[in-house]
Coordinates of C-alpha atoms in Angstrom, one line a residue:
M1 CA -0.5 0.4 0.3
E2 CA 2.8 2.2 0.8
N3 CA 4.5 1.7 -2.2
A4 CA 1.7 2.1 -4.1
D5 CA 0.9 5.4 -3.1
A6 CA 4.7 6.2 -3.1
A7 CA 4.6 5.7 -6.4
E8 CA 1.4 8.5 -7.4
N9 CA 3.2 10.6 -5.6
E10 CA 5.5 10.0 -8.0
G11 CA 3.2 10.2 -10.7
R12 CA 1.6 13.0 -9.9
V13 CA 5.4 15.5 -8.7
A14 CA 7.0 14.5 -11.8
P15 CA 5.2 16.1 -14.3
A16 CA 5.4 19.6 -11.6
V17 CA 9.0 19.5 -12.1
A18 CA 8.9 19.0 -16.0
A19 CA 6.9 21.5 -16.1
L20 CA 9.1 24.0 -14.1
E21 CA 11.8 22.2 -16.1
A22 CA 10.3 24.0 -18.8
V23 CA 9.8 27.9 -17.2
V24 CA 12.0 30.2 -18.5
D25 CA 12.9 32.0 -15.5
P26 CA 15.1 31.1 -12.6
V27 CA 13.8 29.2 -9.8
V28 CA 15.0 27.2 -6.8
A29 CA 13.0 26.0 -3.4
V30 CA 14.8 27.3 -0.3
V31 CA 14.6 25.0 3.6
D32 CA 16.8 26.4 6.2
G33 CA 19.0 28.3 4.1
T34 CA 19.4 26.0 1.8
I35 CA 18.2 25.3 -1.4
T36 CA 17.1 21.7 -2.3
Y37 CA 15.7 22.4 -6.1
A38 CA 16.7 24.5 -8.8
N39 CA 15.6 24.4 -12.7
D40 CA 17.8 24.3 -15.1
A41 CA 17.7 27.6 -15.6
A42 CA 18.6 29.0 -12.4
R43 CA 20.9 25.6 -12.2
T44 CA 22.0 28.0 -15.4
A45 CA 22.4 31.3 -14.6
L46 CA 23.6 30.3 -10.7
D47 CA 26.5 28.1 -12.1
L48 CA 25.3 25.5 -10.4
T49 CA 26.0 22.3 -11.0
S50 CA 24.1 18.7 -10.4
P51 CA 25.0 15.2 -10.5
E52 CA 23.8 14.5 -14.4
G53 CA 20.8 12.5 -15.1
E54 CA 19.0 14.1 -12.3
R55 CA 16.5 16.9 -13.0
G56 CA 17.4 19.8 -10.9
A57 CA 18.4 17.9 -7.5
G58 CA 21.3 18.4 -5.6
E59 CA 21.8 20.6 -2.9
W60 CA 23.5 24.3 -2.3
D61 CA 23.9 27.0 0.4
A62 CA 21.8 29.9 -0.4
A63 CA 25.3 31.7 1.0
S64 CA 27.0 30.6 -1.2
A65 CA 25.3 29.9 -4.4
L66 CA 22.9 33.8 -4.7
E67 CA 24.8 36.8 -4.4
S68 CA 21.8 38.4 -3.0
W69 CA 21.6 35.7 -0.4
P70 CA 20.9 38.5 2.6
R71 CA 18.9 40.5 1.3
L72 CA 16.7 37.3 0.5
K73 CA 17.1 35.4 3.7
A74 CA 15.4 38.7 5.5
A75 CA 12.7 38.3 2.6
V76 CA 11.6 34.8 3.7
D77 CA 11.8 35.7 7.5
E78 CA 9.7 37.9 6.9
T79 CA 7.3 37.4 4.1
T80 CA 4.1 36.0 5.9
V81 CA 2.6 32.3 4.5
G82 CA 0.8 32.3 1.7
T83 CA 1.6 35.3 0.1
V84 CA 3.7 36.7 -2.4
R85 CA 6.3 39.5 -1.7
R86 CA 8.4 40.6 -4.5
V87 CA 12.2 41.6 -3.3
P88 CA 13.9 44.4 -6.1
L89 CA 17.9 43.1 -6.5
E90 CA 20.5 45.3 -6.4
E91 CA 23.7 42.9 -7.0
V92 CA 22.0 41.4 -10.0
P93 CA 19.8 42.7 -13.8
Y94 CA 16.5 41.1 -12.1
D95 CA 14.3 41.4 -9.2
A96 CA 12.9 38.1 -7.1
H97 CA 9.6 36.9 -6.0
V98 CA 9.4 35.2 -2.7
H99 CA 6.6 33.0 -2.3
R100 CA 5.5 32.1 1.2
D101 CA 4.9 28.0 2.3
A102 CA 5.1 26.7 6.0
D103 CA 8.4 24.9 5.0
V104 CA 9.2 26.1 2.2
A105 CA 9.9 29.3 0.4
T106 CA 9.9 29.3 -3.9
I107 CA 12.1 32.6 -5.2
T108 CA 11.2 33.6 -8.9
F109 CA 13.9 35.5 -10.2
D110 CA 12.2 38.3 -13.1
H111 CA 14.4 40.3 -15.1
E112 CA 12.1 42.3 -16.8
R113 CA 11.5 45.0 -13.1
E114 CA 8.5 46.2 -12.1
D115 CA 7.7 49.6 -11.9
A116 CA 5.6 52.3 -12.2
A117 CA 6.3 52.6 -16.0
T118 CA 5.8 49.7 -17.0
G119 CA 1.7 49.7 -14.6
G120 CA 3.1 48.1 -11.8
S121 CA 3.5 47.8 -8.3
E122 CA 4.4 46.5 -6.0
G123 CA 0.7 45.8 -4.0
E124 CA -0.9 45.1 -7.8
T125 CA 1.1 43.4 -10.4
D126 CA 1.1 40.2 -12.2
G127 CA 3.0 38.7 -9.7
T128 CA -1.2 38.3 -8.0
A129 CA -1.5 35.4 -10.3
L130 CA 0.7 33.5 -8.5
G131 CA -1.2 34.4 -5.0
E132 CA -1.7 37.4 -2.5
R133 CA 0.6 39.9 -2.1
D134 CA 3.0 39.7 1.0
R135 CA 2.6 43.1 1.4
T136 CA -1.3 43.7 0.8
V137 CA -2.5 41.4 3.7
K138 CA 0.0 43.0 5.9
D139 CA -1.3 47.4 4.3
R140 CA -4.8 45.6 5.2
A141 CA -4.0 43.9 8.3
I142 CA -2.7 47.3 9.9
N143 CA -5.6 49.3 8.2
E144 CA -7.9 46.9 10.0
A145 CA -6.5 46.3 13.5
P146 CA -9.0 46.7 16.7
V147 CA -6.6 49.4 17.9
G148 CA -5.4 53.4 16.4
I149 CA -1.8 52.9 14.0
T150 CA -0.3 55.7 13.2
I151 CA 2.7 56.5 11.2
S152 CA 4.3 59.8 11.6
D153 CA 7.6 61.4 10.2
P154 CA 10.1 62.9 12.2
D155 CA 12.3 64.0 9.2
R156 CA 9.2 66.2 8.2
E157 CA 8.9 70.2 9.9
D158 CA 6.8 68.7 13.7
N159 CA 6.9 65.5 12.8
P160 CA 3.6 65.2 11.5
L161 CA 1.4 61.5 11.2
V162 CA 1.5 60.0 7.5
Y163 CA -0.6 57.9 7.8
V164 CA -3.7 56.6 10.1
N165 CA -6.1 53.3 10.7
D166 CA -9.7 52.9 10.1
A167 CA -9.7 52.5 13.9
Y168 CA -8.3 55.8 14.5
Q169 CA -10.5 57.6 12.5
K170 CA -13.3 55.5 14.5
I171 CA -11.9 55.7 17.9
T172 CA -10.8 59.8 17.0
G173 CA -13.6 60.4 15.3
Y174 CA -11.0 62.5 12.6
H175 CA -11.8 61.1 8.8
Y176 CA -7.9 60.5 7.4
D177 CA -7.4 64.2 5.2
E178 CA -8.2 65.8 8.6
V179 CA -5.3 64.1 10.4
V180 CA -2.4 64.0 7.5
G181 CA 0.3 66.3 7.7
R182 CA -0.3 67.6 11.8
N183 CA 1.2 66.2 14.2
C184 CA -1.0 63.9 17.2
R185 CA -0.3 66.4 19.8
F186 CA -4.2 68.0 18.3
L187 CA -5.8 65.2 20.8
Q188 CA -4.7 67.0 23.6
G189 CA -6.0 69.2 25.7
E190 CA -6.7 71.4 29.2
D191 CA -7.3 68.3 30.8
S192 CA -5.1 66.6 29.4
Q193 CA -1.7 65.6 31.6
E194 CA 0.9 67.4 31.5
V195 CA 3.2 64.9 33.1
A196 CA 2.1 62.1 30.3
V197 CA 2.7 64.8 27.2
A198 CA 6.2 65.4 28.4
E199 CA 7.3 62.0 29.0
M200 CA 5.9 61.0 25.4
A201 CA 7.7 64.1 24.4
A202 CA 10.7 62.7 25.9
A203 CA 10.9 59.2 24.9
I204 CA 11.1 61.0 21.0
D205 CA 13.4 63.0 21.6
E206 CA 15.5 59.8 23.5
E207 CA 14.6 57.5 19.8
R208 CA 13.3 55.1 23.0
P209 CA 9.7 53.3 22.6
V210 CA 6.9 54.8 25.5
T211 CA 3.4 53.6 26.8
V212 CA 1.5 56.0 28.9
E213 CA -2.7 57.0 29.5
L214 CA -3.2 60.3 29.0
K215 CA -7.2 62.1 29.1
N216 CA -7.6 63.3 24.7
Y217 CA -10.8 65.0 23.3
R218 CA -13.3 63.6 19.8
K219 CA -13.2 65.6 17.1
D220 CA -17.5 66.1 18.3
G221 CA -15.2 67.2 22.2
T222 CA -16.2 64.3 23.7
E223 CA -13.7 63.1 26.3
F224 CA -11.4 60.1 26.5
W225 CA -9.0 57.9 28.3
N226 CA -6.1 57.1 25.3
E227 CA -3.6 54.4 26.4
V228 CA -0.9 55.8 23.8
T229 CA 2.2 53.2 22.5
I230 CA 4.8 55.2 20.8
A231 CA 7.9 53.1 19.0
P232 CA 10.2 54.5 16.9
V233 CA 11.4 52.2 13.4
R234 CA 14.5 51.9 12.1
D235 CA 16.1 51.4 9.1
E236 CA 18.9 49.2 8.1
D237 CA 21.5 51.7 9.7
G238 CA 19.8 51.9 12.2
T239 CA 19.0 54.9 11.6
V240 CA 15.0 56.1 12.8
T241 CA 12.2 56.7 9.5
N242 CA 9.5 57.0 11.2
Y243 CA 7.2 56.3 15.1
V244 CA 4.3 54.3 14.8
G245 CA 1.9 55.0 17.0
F246 CA -0.9 52.9 18.6
Q247 CA -3.9 54.2 20.2
N248 CA -6.9 52.3 22.4
D249 CA -8.9 53.9 23.9
V250 CA -9.2 53.1 27.5
T251 CA -12.3 55.0 28.7
A252 CA -14.7 52.2 30.1
R253 CA -11.0 50.8 32.4
K254 CA -10.3 54.4 33.5
E255 CA -13.0 55.0 35.1
A256 CA -13.5 52.3 37.2
E257 CA -9.8 52.3 38.6
L258 CA -10.5 56.1 38.6
A259 CA -13.5 55.3 40.8
L260 CA -12.6 52.7 42.9
E261 CA -9.5 55.5 43.6
R262 CA -12.0 58.0 44.1
R263 CA -14.2 55.9 46.4
T264 CA -10.8 54.7 48.3
E265 CA -9.8 57.8 49.2
E266 CA -13.6 58.8 50.7
L267 CA -13.8 55.4 52.4
D268 CA -9.9 56.2 54.1
D269 CA -11.0 59.5 54.9
L270 CA -14.5 58.0 56.4
L271 CA -12.4 55.3 58.3
E272 CA -10.4 58.2 59.6
R273 CA -13.5 59.4 61.0
V274 CA -15.0 56.7 62.9
E275 CA -11.3 55.6 64.1
G276 CA -11.6 59.2 66.0
L277 CA -15.5 57.7 67.2
I278 CA -13.5 55.3 69.6
Q279 CA -11.9 57.8 71.1
D280 CA -14.7 59.5 71.7
V281 CA -16.9 56.9 72.9
T282 CA -14.5 56.1 75.0
D283 CA -14.6 59.1 76.6
V284 CA -18.4 59.8 76.8
V285 CA -17.6 56.3 78.8
A286 CA -15.2 57.7 81.6
S287 CA -17.8 61.0 81.9
S288 CA -21.2 59.7 81.8
T289 CA -23.0 58.3 85.5
N290 CA -25.3 55.9 84.2
R291 CA -26.0 53.7 81.6
S292 CA -29.1 55.5 79.6
E293 CA -26.7 59.3 80.1
L294 CA -23.8 57.2 78.1
E295 CA -25.9 55.0 75.1
A296 CA -27.4 58.2 74.4
A297 CA -23.9 60.6 74.2
V298 CA -22.8 56.8 72.3
C299 CA -26.3 57.4 69.7
E300 CA -25.9 61.4 69.5
R301 CA -22.0 61.3 68.5
I302 CA -22.2 58.7 66.1
A303 CA -25.4 60.4 64.2
A304 CA -23.4 63.0 64.0
E305 CA -20.1 61.3 61.7
A306 CA -21.0 62.0 58.3
G307 CA -22.0 59.7 56.9
Y308 CA -24.4 58.1 58.6
D309 CA -27.8 58.8 59.1
G310 CA -28.1 57.7 62.7
A311 CA -28.4 55.4 65.3
W312 CA -30.0 53.5 67.8
I313 CA -29.6 50.9 70.5
G314 CA -31.9 48.7 71.6
E315 CA -32.3 45.7 74.2
R316 CA -34.0 42.1 74.2
N317 CA -37.7 42.0 75.5
P318 CA -37.2 39.1 77.2
A319 CA -41.2 38.3 77.7
T320 CA -42.1 39.4 74.4
G321 CA -38.7 38.0 72.3
S322 CA -38.6 41.6 70.3
I323 CA -36.1 44.7 70.2
D324 CA -37.2 47.9 72.4
V325 CA -35.0 50.5 71.9
R326 CA -33.9 51.7 74.6
A327 CA -31.7 55.2 72.9
S328 CA -31.8 57.1 69.3
A329 CA -30.1 60.0 67.8
G330 CA -30.5 60.7 64.0
A331 CA -32.9 59.7 61.0
C332 CA -33.9 55.8 62.3
D333 CA -36.8 55.3 60.9
D334 CA -36.2 51.1 63.6
S335 CA -36.1 53.4 65.9
D336 CA -39.9 55.1 66.0
G337 CA -41.6 51.9 64.2
P338 CA -43.1 48.8 66.0
P339 CA -41.2 47.0 67.4
I340 CA -37.9 44.9 66.0
D341 CA -38.5 41.7 64.0
A342 CA -35.8 38.6 63.4
D343 CA -36.3 39.7 60.8
H344 CA -33.8 42.3 61.5
P345 CA -30.5 42.6 61.5
A346 CA -30.4 43.3 64.9
A347 CA -31.9 40.8 66.2
A348 CA -29.6 38.4 63.5
A349 CA -26.4 40.0 65.7
L350 CA -28.0 39.0 69.2
E351 CA -28.8 35.6 67.9
E352 CA -25.1 34.8 65.8
R353 CA -23.7 37.0 68.5
A354 CA -21.7 38.7 65.4
A355 CA -22.0 42.2 63.5
M356 CA -24.8 41.5 60.9
T357 CA -25.5 44.2 58.0
D358 CA -28.0 44.0 55.4
A359 CA -29.9 46.6 52.5
H360 CA -33.0 48.9 53.6
E361 CA -34.3 51.6 51.7
G362 CA -30.7 52.1 49.5
R363 CA -28.8 52.3 52.5
T364 CA -27.5 49.9 54.5
R365 CA -28.0 48.9 58.5
A366 CA -25.1 47.2 61.2
A367 CA -26.1 46.0 63.2
F368 CA -23.4 44.8 67.2
P369 CA -23.8 43.2 69.7
L370 CA -23.0 45.1 72.5
S371 CA -21.7 42.3 75.0
Y372 CA -18.7 42.1 77.7
N373 CA -17.7 38.4 79.2
G374 CA -20.6 36.7 78.3
I375 CA -23.2 38.8 78.9
E376 CA -26.1 40.4 77.0
Y377 CA -26.0 44.3 76.7
G378 CA -28.5 45.1 73.8
V379 CA -27.0 45.7 70.0
L380 CA -25.5 49.0 68.7
T381 CA -27.8 49.7 65.3
V382 CA -26.3 52.2 62.9
R383 CA -27.1 53.2 59.0
T384 CA -25.4 55.0 56.4
D385 CA -25.8 57.4 54.0
R386 CA -28.0 56.5 50.7
D387 CA -25.8 54.6 47.9
R388 CA -23.0 53.0 50.6
E389 CA -22.2 50.4 52.0
I390 CA -20.1 48.8 54.8
D391 CA -16.9 47.8 54.6
E392 CA -14.4 44.7 56.2
R393 CA -12.5 47.3 57.7
E394 CA -15.4 50.1 59.2
R395 CA -16.6 46.4 60.0
V396 CA -14.3 46.1 62.0
I397 CA -13.8 49.6 64.1
L398 CA -17.5 49.6 64.5
S399 CA -17.4 46.6 66.4
A400 CA -14.7 47.2 68.1
L401 CA -16.8 51.1 69.0
A402 CA -19.8 48.6 69.7
R403 CA -16.9 46.6 72.4
A404 CA -16.1 49.5 74.3
V405 CA -19.8 50.7 74.8
A406 CA -20.8 47.1 76.3
S407 CA -17.0 47.9 78.5
G408 CA -19.0 51.2 79.6
V409 CA -22.2 49.4 80.5
N410 CA -20.9 46.5 82.1
A411 CA -18.8 49.3 84.1
R412 CA -22.2 51.6 84.9
E413 CA -24.0 48.6 86.2
T414 CA -21.3 47.2 88.2
S415 CA -20.7 50.4 90.2
R416 CA -25.5 50.3 90.5
V417 CA -24.7 46.7 92.8
L418 CA -23.4 48.3 96.2
E419 CA -25.7 51.6 95.1
T420 CA -29.4 50.0 94.0
D421 CA -31.8 49.3 96.1
A422 CA -33.5 47.4 93.0
V423 CA -32.5 44.1 93.3
V424 CA -33.1 40.5 92.1
A425 CA -31.4 38.1 94.4
V426 CA -31.5 34.7 92.5
E427 CA -30.7 30.7 93.9
L428 CA -28.7 28.3 92.0
T429 CA -27.4 24.9 92.5
L430 CA -23.8 24.7 91.3
T431 CA -22.6 21.0 90.1
D432 CA -19.7 21.4 87.7
R433 CA -16.2 20.5 89.8
S434 CA -14.9 23.3 88.0
V435 CA -15.3 25.3 90.1
A436 CA -13.6 24.3 93.5
P437 CA -15.9 24.4 96.0
V438 CA -17.8 21.4 94.5
A439 CA -14.5 19.1 93.8
L440 CA -13.5 20.2 97.9
T441 CA -17.0 18.8 98.5
A442 CA -17.3 16.1 96.3
A443 CA -13.3 14.7 97.3
A444 CA -13.5 14.8 100.8
D445 CA -17.0 14.7 103.2
C446 CA -17.2 17.6 104.5
R447 CA -19.2 21.3 104.2
L448 CA -18.5 24.4 102.5
E449 CA -19.0 27.8 103.0
Y450 CA -17.6 30.8 101.0
R451 CA -16.0 34.2 103.9
R452 CA -14.8 36.3 101.2
S453 CA -12.7 36.2 98.4
V454 CA -8.6 36.9 99.3
H455 CA -5.2 38.7 97.5
R456 CA -2.0 36.2 98.5
T457 CA 1.5 38.2 98.0
D458 CA 2.0 36.3 94.5
D459 CA -1.6 38.3 93.3
E460 CA -3.6 35.8 93.3
T461 CA -6.5 36.0 94.4
A462 CA -7.9 32.9 96.9
S463 CA -11.4 31.4 98.3
L464 CA -11.3 32.5 102.4
C465 CA -14.0 29.3 103.8
T466 CA -14.9 27.2 107.1
V467 CA -14.8 23.8 106.3
T468 CA -16.6 21.5 108.9
G469 CA -18.0 18.2 108.7
P470 CA -15.5 14.2 109.4
E471 CA -13.1 14.7 107.0
A472 CA -12.4 18.3 108.6
T473 CA -8.5 17.7 109.5
A474 CA -5.8 19.8 108.0
S475 CA -4.4 16.7 106.6
D476 CA -7.8 15.0 104.8
L477 CA -8.7 18.3 103.4
V478 CA -4.6 18.9 101.7
A479 CA -5.2 15.7 100.4
A480 CA -8.1 15.5 98.0
A481 CA -7.6 18.9 97.3
D482 CA -4.4 18.1 95.8
A483 CA -6.7 15.1 94.1
A484 CA -9.0 17.6 92.4
D485 CA -6.1 19.7 91.2
L486 CA -6.9 22.3 94.3
D487 CA -4.2 24.6 96.4
C488 CA -5.6 24.6 99.9
R489 CA -3.7 26.1 101.9
V490 CA -4.8 25.9 105.8
V491 CA -5.2 28.9 108.9
L492 CA -6.1 28.3 111.6
E493 CA -6.9 24.4 112.2
R494 CA -10.2 23.4 115.3
E495 CA -11.8 20.8 116.3
G496 CA -13.9 19.3 113.1
E497 CA -13.3 23.1 112.0
C498 CA -10.5 24.8 109.2
L499 CA -10.0 27.9 108.4
V500 CA -8.4 27.7 104.4
E501 CA -7.9 29.1 101.1
L502 CA -8.6 27.9 98.6
A503 CA -7.7 28.6 94.8
G504 CA -7.3 27.4 91.4
G505 CA -10.3 25.4 88.7
D506 CA -12.7 28.1 87.8
D507 CA -13.2 32.0 89.6
L508 CA -16.9 32.1 89.7
V509 CA -16.1 34.8 92.3
G510 CA -14.5 36.9 90.2
W511 CA -16.0 36.1 87.3
L512 CA -19.1 37.2 88.3
S513 CA -18.1 40.4 90.0
E514 CA -16.4 41.5 86.7
R515 CA -20.4 41.2 85.5
G516 CA -21.7 43.6 87.8
V517 CA -23.1 40.7 90.5
R518 CA -22.5 40.7 94.2
L519 CA -21.8 36.7 95.3
Q520 CA -24.0 36.3 98.3
S521 CA -22.9 33.3 99.9
I522 CA -21.5 29.7 98.5
E523 CA -22.2 26.8 100.7
S524 CA -21.0 23.1 99.4
E525 CA -21.8 19.9 100.1
D526 CA -21.9 16.6 98.7
G527 CA -20.6 17.6 95.2
R528 CA -23.4 20.1 94.6
A529 CA -22.6 24.0 95.8
R530 CA -26.3 26.3 96.3
V531 CA -25.1 29.4 95.5
T532 CA -26.4 33.0 96.2
L533 CA -26.6 35.7 94.1
E534 CA -27.4 40.2 94.4
I535 CA -28.3 41.5 90.8
P536 CA -29.1 45.2 90.2
R537 CA -33.0 45.4 88.9
S538 CA -31.7 47.6 86.0
A539 CA -29.1 45.0 84.4
N540 CA -30.2 42.0 81.9
V541 CA -30.9 39.4 84.4
R542 CA -32.2 36.7 82.4
S543 CA -28.5 37.7 80.3
I544 CA -26.3 36.8 83.2
V545 CA -27.9 33.4 84.1
E546 CA -28.0 32.4 81.2
A547 CA -24.4 32.6 80.7
L548 CA -23.9 31.5 84.1
E549 CA -26.2 28.0 82.8
D550 CA -23.9 27.8 79.7
R551 CA -20.6 28.4 81.7
Y552 CA -21.5 25.6 84.5
A553 CA -22.9 22.5 83.5
G554 CA -26.1 21.1 86.2
T555 CA -26.9 24.1 87.1
D556 CA -29.8 25.0 88.2
V557 CA -32.2 27.8 89.3
I558 CA -33.9 27.4 92.2
S559 CA -35.6 30.6 92.4
F560 CA -36.1 34.8 91.7
Q561 CA -36.1 37.2 94.0
Q562 CA -37.4 41.2 93.7
R563 CA -36.8 43.1 95.9
E564 CA -36.0 47.0 98.2
R565 CA -33.5 47.7 100.5
E566 CA -34.4 49.5 103.3
G567 CA -31.0 52.1 104.8
E568 CA -27.8 50.5 104.5
T569 CA -27.6 47.0 104.4
R570 CA -24.5 44.7 105.9
Q571 CA -23.1 44.6 103.1
E572 CA -22.9 48.3 102.5
F573 CA -21.8 48.7 105.8
A574 CA -18.6 46.2 105.5
A575 CA -18.2 47.4 101.6
R576 CA -17.3 50.9 103.0
L577 CA -15.5 49.8 105.6
E578 CA -13.3 47.9 103.6
R579 CA -12.3 50.9 101.1
D580 CA -11.4 52.9 103.9
L581 CA -9.1 49.2 104.8
T582 CA -6.0 48.8 103.3
E583 CA -5.4 45.5 101.9
R584 CA -3.0 44.0 104.3
Q585 CA -5.0 46.3 107.6
F586 CA -8.3 44.0 106.0
A587 CA -6.8 40.5 105.6
A588 CA -5.0 40.9 109.3
L589 CA -9.0 42.0 110.5
Q590 CA -10.5 38.7 108.3
R591 CA -8.5 36.1 109.3
A592 CA -7.9 37.1 112.9
Y593 CA -11.5 37.1 112.6
L594 CA -11.9 34.4 111.5
S595 CA -9.6 32.2 113.0
G596 CA -10.9 33.2 117.0
Y597 CA -8.3 35.0 118.0
F598 CA -10.7 37.7 119.3
E599 CA -11.9 34.4 121.4
W600 CA -11.2 33.4 124.9
P601 CA -8.9 31.4 125.3
R602 CA -7.7 31.7 121.7
P603 CA -7.2 29.5 119.7
T604 CA -4.7 30.8 117.8
T605 CA -2.0 33.5 118.6
G606 CA -0.3 36.6 116.5
E607 CA 2.5 34.1 115.1
D608 CA 0.3 31.6 113.2
L609 CA -2.2 34.7 111.3
A610 CA 1.3 36.2 110.6
Q611 CA 3.3 33.5 109.1
S612 CA -0.3 32.7 106.9
M613 CA 0.1 36.8 105.3
G614 CA 4.0 35.4 104.9
V615 CA 4.4 39.2 107.1
S616 CA 6.0 39.3 110.9
R617 CA 4.8 39.6 114.1
P618 CA 4.9 43.4 114.6
T619 CA 3.8 43.9 111.3
F620 CA 0.6 41.9 112.0
H621 CA -0.1 43.4 115.1
E622 CA 0.1 47.2 113.9
H623 CA -1.5 46.4 110.6
L624 CA -4.4 44.4 113.1
R625 CA -4.4 47.8 115.7
T626 CA -4.6 50.0 113.0
A627 CA -7.9 48.1 111.2
E628 CA -9.4 47.6 114.5
A629 CA -9.5 52.3 115.3
K630 CA -10.5 52.3 111.8
L631 CA -13.6 49.5 112.5
C632 CA -14.5 52.1 115.6
R633 CA -14.9 55.0 114.5
A634 CA -16.7 53.5 111.5
F635 CA -19.5 51.4 114.2
F636 CA -19.3 54.8 116.6
G637 CA -19.4 57.9 113.5
D638 CA -16.4 60.0 113.7
T639 CA -15.3 60.6 110.6
E640 CA -11.4 61.0 111.6
S641 CA -9.3 58.6 109.9
S642 CA -5.6 57.3 109.8
G643 CA -3.3 55.8 108.2

């Protein structure tokens, strides 16, 4: 089969070779600089020899065989595949035509030169019968290119344009005869960028390529952004003969970039102002005397900021589940209407405990939960001015602002614990063994009663507790505490009772104190602690109790009781006295009382108590006497004080 195909192919090629042998003009085929075929006319004209009997066969080095090969080689490399290019040859009395194929270039030598006198031209001669002219293809490609193309002549005065393609005319609105002969600067106007114009001028002076973007003007006066590339065209000697320019209308892309830059600048300016809000809100937190004043001042400050229409702070209504507005400022349609429902971002922010936004009537509503140490104090909602979104950077800043507000509300609520007359007494039980009293009574057969928190010399906080029961001995308690990974230090041991400092585990007392909750008592037995709390009625009692239930497994609420205080309570008297005592004076007085130091006979000595505090005996007695004096003054009404 292969032999048959070869024979068939040879049968087709042979007549073609024979036909070329009959052509009177020289014809050669060139592949990679080697003449692989030459007809009889070429062998004669070029003095090529071949093995006898093989018509046109043989291989010759083109550079050696053809005097004009350097010029022909350049033409072969530059000619478009499937086209023909005429190459005038000065070295010999004829011209050449390069017929370009993908693998081979066929060169014919024409003894009759083509010139204007014979009615021919580079673009249109009898050579077109052999295939489309190479230069014609390239001319059409340039003229029909989708980008504007210009050619200027620097040898003429003011480097005028000598050619523009169709795309250039469409981009600028100018016709060919309105452009040729003029310098390209006629497209510039009052808003054209001087830096770009100067950069183009410098590049032309230095004969180097350049690309710039500048604002140009069409014939009808409309503006457009033009991406201009200018490059020098050099002859064989390296002399610049022309400049070619490429124009691309990049208006859409440039306007998008400029819009983004403007938006970024506006946002940077807005964020700078929003960051200033945090400092202002911090000042509000420091200067406000109560929660309502704080919330109103925060809303007013945000509403006064450019970029925001208004702001409001709301709190979840435990009865209805909706959000009631506590304070508002500016244009806040949300705060003036019915209670906020579950579809509002404020409701979602409380539910998810994260910032939430949505679009509403051409504006953005953003809600930020007010939460401090797990306690919910409501939600802050802001509304932007028209057609403005809130990006991630602004969201982060506003979230920080919300945390500052929540911290301020927490501070106000905490301060009300000792001041308010309206409180809610909450009684509950805990079985979570991360709480030290629960863990100790689960490990030892004893009953524990919390007395007070104390600060050790190493800045660690511990609970001072009285422990009673069969295993209320120093050795048993220390062993049980070690087993529960707790630190138990025995301050005083009596028969069936010990006074201990208990540290380790989760700091329930500190956690409650940070949330404005006063701990009334902890009584623990058999791994179950009964805890009594006192929470200001104005605080979010529901949120605090829910946080307790989430934090400590096995929490069971026994009762809620609202009550009013009458006069100064024992706790308030103690708190007032404690504020007057130094930390060491209070510790000495407390340890002396709880250890039975004031009883007779004394079950402990001043030396023992001094050691438990880590001080000398004289220092302990000095602290104790001063504390006793302050206690007497507080009780008998003497307002004088001493250190």
